[in-house]
Amino acid sequence: MSSSADPSILVENLVKSYDGRKNAVDGLSFSVDRGEIYGLLGKNGAGKSTTIKVLTTLVPPTSGRVSISGIDVVKKPNLIRKIIGVVQQEEAFDFTTVEQNFKIYGMLWEVPRETVKARTEELIELFNLTEVRRKRVFELSGGQKKRLQVAREFIHDMEVLFLDEPTVGMDPIMRRSVLDFISNKAKNGLTILFTTQILEEADYICRRVGIIDRGKLVAEGSSDELKNRYGASKKLSVRTSRDLSESEISEFNGLMSSIEDVDDFSVGRNEIWAMGKQMNRVMNEVMRKMAAMSIDVEQVNMDTPSLDDVFLDVVKR
Amino acid sequence: MRIPAFIRLTIRNVRVNTDPGTMLFMLGLPALYLVVLGIMFQGIIPSIDINSSSISYTKFLAPGIVGMQAFTAGNIGGGMLWSDRRWGMFEQLLVGPFRRSEYLLGIMVVSIIFSLGGSAIMIALAISISGSFAFTAVSAGYLILILVAGTIFFSCLFLIISIVVRTMQAYNTITIFLFFTLDFASTAFYPLTSKTPLALRAVSDINPLSYVANVVRDAMVYGVSAQTGYQTLIVLLLMFVFFGISLYLYRNVQTGL
């Protein structure tokens, strides 16, 4: 059984092959602590959903070790299914009304009737389903269906929640509200494995993210760590208070060419821009040179990389 | 008190399938056959004479309609796997606190509940139209046995279709074809006599619904005989064979692809 020392989710050298030739997941390892929201990012077909399907006992692993709360997924799948919640990427509904979906799901999970009633009211309100509560599921829009699918999972208690692209089809306001709700649940001890294609979401709620490509974990860390480690080139732009002379332009061209960290640059009449890593060092060099040449600075901009940049940088390698 | 998983799944299956459309298909249509065809055909077919016994057409039709409940309930129950797979609930339930076997049991139990419940309603309706039937303890036992065995057989048939067929169009085509073929080329609506066309007789002879309808008719009208036992055995045998096939296929239904 589980102990508090066990990570909530432990994946060690997980391999999953459907046809015996190509591995959908290829030696994947990561762990998620209790109460942590861990983002699993990757392009389509990277192996995210397969990983979730192994973790939720839907498909057996080809090899490797996978446990949840210290319980082996392969040896005790029935025990695992009692402590997890899953919001699948695909739609999954009983074609009854919204309210009945909550009631049936609560009954299936043996949640006391009074608790189901109270939670249904709370979730319908929180997920903005009040107007459609008596509508049958096939009458709902895509976004409403997704909200129902996510909300319904919170009718029962669980230790670990798997969210496979849970905000698809939601408008930005609802998306933010759902992410805040999920985030609060994690603060109360719920462990969440979260996959998304919208990297801002991972940036917003995940303590750590893992980037998966062709079934392998290619990068892992906090969002900031990854931005620093893998962030694509930063862009520095310095606007001068006066036009530069030809000789000054030539001086700056020489300076930028001499700095190794600069991947690309341009020196114009009143603007210098450069791209590359370690742009702080480049900025210092430029500032020093400007001071030496008595050129005043009007504006300095440095664009920091987003998680999107990190993702693109990592999967392009 | 904890409710066993298969009962929770059965309750869910009942709730999901008690929508007006399913109820109309399960109860409205057979009731319509019984009332409209029974009363209207009574004028065209005043009596059915078999083995020196003469009964009204309504009395002949009623057991056929009761037997059809096994087919209809099996269709609804077995078809649940199809709709659950199509609408994602099969996988959703299998990542919940349920085993595959419990899901299957939930389908079988709901089919039997629908079959026995629907049959009770049809018998009550038939009694109100054509008077009482001659039930004994043995015939009632046969009636329940054949309805349960027939329902499990038809549920397994539709489970197999749900597993094998991949598109909604194919599924609908097959089920509609089976519905009309099995219902109308059986002894549910008319008896096999020397005037029955050979092709129709051949289809009816290999149609499991004929055996179910015959046993129900013996139990309700003609009385149980050795022939009743023989036909019940055939349905039981079919039930075991189809249960084995559907179980094999069901165990190999892949999830998470």
JSON list of N, CA and C in Angstrom, two decimals, chain A residues 8-9 25 48 78 90 93 126 133 146 177 179 182 210 220 230 238 252 268 277 295 314:
[
{"chain": "A", "resi": 8, "resn": "SER", "atom": "N", "xyz": [3.22, 10.49, -5.69]},
{"chain": "A", "resi": 8, "resn": "SER", "atom": "CA", "xyz": [1.82, 10.19, -6.04]},
{"chain": "A", "resi": 8, "resn": "SER", "atom": "C", "xyz": [1.76, 9.41, -7.34]},
{"chain": "A", "resi": 9, "resn": "ILE", "atom": "N", "xyz": [2.55, 9.83, -8.32]},
{"chain": "A", "resi": 9, "resn": "ILE", "atom": "CA", "xyz": [2.63, 9.10, -9.59]},
{"chain": "A", "resi": 9, "resn": "ILE", "atom": "C", "xyz": [4.10, 8.80, -9.85]},
{"chain": "A", "resi": 25, "resn": "VAL", "atom": "N", "xyz": [5.24, 4.95, -26.47]},
{"chain": "A", "resi": 25, "resn": "VAL", "atom": "CA", "xyz": [5.97, 5.52, -25.33]},
{"chain": "A", "resi": 25, "resn": "VAL", "atom": "C", "xyz": [7.26, 4.72, -25.23]},
{"chain": "A", "resi": 48, "resn": "LYS", "atom": "N", "xyz": [1.45, 11.36, -25.07]},
{"chain": "A", "resi": 48, "resn": "LYS", "atom": "CA", "xyz": [0.81, 11.86, -23.83]},
{"chain": "A", "resi": 48, "resn": "LYS", "atom": "C", "xyz": [-0.41, 11.02, -23.45]},
{"chain": "A", "resi": 78, "resn": "ASN", "atom": "N", "xyz": [-7.61, -2.73, -10.12]},
{"chain": "A", "resi": 78, "resn": "ASN", "atom": "CA", "xyz": [-8.92, -2.44, -9.51]},
{"chain": "A", "resi": 78, "resn": "ASN", "atom": "C", "xyz": [-8.79, -1.45, -8.35]},
{"chain": "A", "resi": 90, "resn": "GLU", "atom": "N", "xyz": [-11.46, 12.43, -25.27]},
{"chain": "A", "resi": 90, "resn": "GLU", "atom": "CA", "xyz": [-12.68, 12.21, -26.06]},
{"chain": "A", "resi": 90, "resn": "GLU", "atom": "C", "xyz": [-13.90, 12.46, -25.18]},
{"chain": "A", "resi": 93, "resn": "PHE", "atom": "N", "xyz": [-20.20, 10.58, -22.27]},
{"chain": "A", "resi": 93, "resn": "PHE", "atom": "CA", "xyz": [-21.43, 10.98, -21.59]},
{"chain": "A", "resi": 93, "resn": "PHE", "atom": "C", "xyz": [-22.48, 9.90, -21.61]},
{"chain": "A", "resi": 126, "resn": "LEU", "atom": "N", "xyz": [-20.46, 26.57, -10.45]},
{"chain": "A", "resi": 126, "resn": "LEU", "atom": "CA", "xyz": [-19.06, 26.90, -10.74]},
{"chain": "A", "resi": 126, "resn": "LEU", "atom": "C", "xyz": [-18.71, 26.77, -12.22]},
{"chain": "A", "resi": 133, "resn": "ARG", "atom": "N", "xyz": [-28.98, 22.97, -17.19]},
{"chain": "A", "resi": 133, "resn": "ARG", "atom": "CA", "xyz": [-28.99, 21.84, -16.26]},
{"chain": "A", "resi": 133, "resn": "ARG", "atom": "C", "xyz": [-30.05, 20.79, -16.58]},
{"chain": "A", "resi": 146, "resn": "LYS", "atom": "N", "xyz": [-17.77, 19.91, -22.65]},
{"chain": "A", "resi": 146, "resn": "LYS", "atom": "CA", "xyz": [-16.46, 19.75, -22.02]},
{"chain": "A", "resi": 146, "resn": "LYS", "atom": "C", "xyz": [-16.52, 20.19, -20.55]},
{"chain": "A", "resi": 177, "resn": "SER", "atom": "N", "xyz": [-11.32, 30.19, -15.32]},
{"chain": "A", "resi": 177, "resn": "SER", "atom": "CA", "xyz": [-12.07, 29.81, -14.13]},
{"chain": "A", "resi": 177, "resn": "SER", "atom": "C", "xyz": [-11.88, 28.32, -13.79]},
{"chain": "A", "resi": 179, "resn": "LEU", "atom": "N", "xyz": [-9.27, 26.49, -14.68]},
{"chain": "A", "resi": 179, "resn": "LEU", "atom": "CA", "xyz": [-7.88, 26.31, -14.25]},
{"chain": "A", "resi": 179, "resn": "LEU", "atom": "C", "xyz": [-7.71, 26.73, -12.79]},
{"chain": "A", "resi": 182, "resn": "ILE", "atom": "N", "xyz": [-9.18, 24.01, -10.61]},
{"chain": "A", "resi": 182, "resn": "ILE", "atom": "CA", "xyz": [-8.26, 22.86, -10.57]},
{"chain": "A", "resi": 182, "resn": "ILE", "atom": "C", "xyz": [-7.08, 23.16, -9.64]},
{"chain": "A", "resi": 210, "resn": "GLY", "atom": "N", "xyz": [6.71, 18.42, -18.06]},
{"chain": "A", "resi": 210, "resn": "GLY", "atom": "CA", "xyz": [7.59, 17.50, -18.77]},
{"chain": "A", "resi": 210, "resn": "GLY", "atom": "C", "xyz": [7.24, 17.59, -20.24]},
{"chain": "A", "resi": 220, "resn": "GLU", "atom": "N", "xyz": [12.36, 18.55, -18.64]},
{"chain": "A", "resi": 220, "resn": "GLU", "atom": "CA", "xyz": [11.50, 18.57, -17.46]},
{"chain": "A", "resi": 220, "resn": "GLU", "atom": "C", "xyz": [11.99, 19.63, -16.49]},
{"chain": "A", "resi": 230, "resn": "TYR", "atom": "N", "xyz": [16.13, 26.09, -21.87]},
{"chain": "A", "resi": 230, "resn": "TYR", "atom": "CA", "xyz": [15.91, 25.77, -23.27]},
{"chain": "A", "resi": 230, "resn": "TYR", "atom": "C", "xyz": [15.35, 26.93, -24.08]},
{"chain": "A", "resi": 238, "resn": "VAL", "atom": "N", "xyz": [17.49, 48.03, -28.79]},
{"chain": "A", "resi": 238, "resn": "VAL", "atom": "CA", "xyz": [17.91, 49.27, -28.11]},
{"chain": "A", "resi": 238, "resn": "VAL", "atom": "C", "xyz": [17.68, 50.42, -29.08]},
{"chain": "A", "resi": 252, "resn": "PHE", "atom": "N", "xyz": [29.37, 49.48, -34.16]},
{"chain": "A", "resi": 252, "resn": "PHE", "atom": "CA", "xyz": [28.42, 48.54, -33.52]},
{"chain": "A", "resi": 252, "resn": "PHE", "atom": "C", "xyz": [28.34, 47.21, -34.30]},
{"chain": "A", "resi": 268, "resn": "GLY", "atom": "N", "xyz": [20.70, 49.70, -37.20]},
{"chain": "A", "resi": 268, "resn": "GLY", "atom": "CA", "xyz": [20.07, 50.70, -38.06]},
{"chain": "A", "resi": 268, "resn": "GLY", "atom": "C", "xyz": [20.44, 52.10, -37.64]},
{"chain": "A", "resi": 277, "resn": "LYS", "atom": "N", "xyz": [21.20, 33.88, -27.21]},
{"chain": "A", "resi": 277, "resn": "LYS", "atom": "CA", "xyz": [21.07, 33.56, -25.79]},
{"chain": "A", "resi": 277, "resn": "LYS", "atom": "C", "xyz": [21.99, 34.48, -24.99]},
{"chain": "A", "resi": 295, "resn": "ILE", "atom": "N", "xyz": [26.36, 58.14, -26.49]},
{"chain": "A", "resi": 295, "resn": "ILE", "atom": "CA", "xyz": [25.05, 57.98, -27.16]},
{"chain": "A", "resi": 295, "resn": "ILE", "atom": "C", "xyz": [24.02, 57.67, -26.09]},
{"chain": "A", "resi": 314, "resn": "VAL", "atom": "N", "xyz": [12.63, 22.77, -27.96]},
{"chain": "A", "resi": 314, "resn": "VAL", "atom": "CA", "xyz": [12.95, 21.41, -27.53]},
{"chain": "A", "resi": 314, "resn": "VAL", "atom": "C", "xyz": [12.55, 20.39, -28.58]}
]
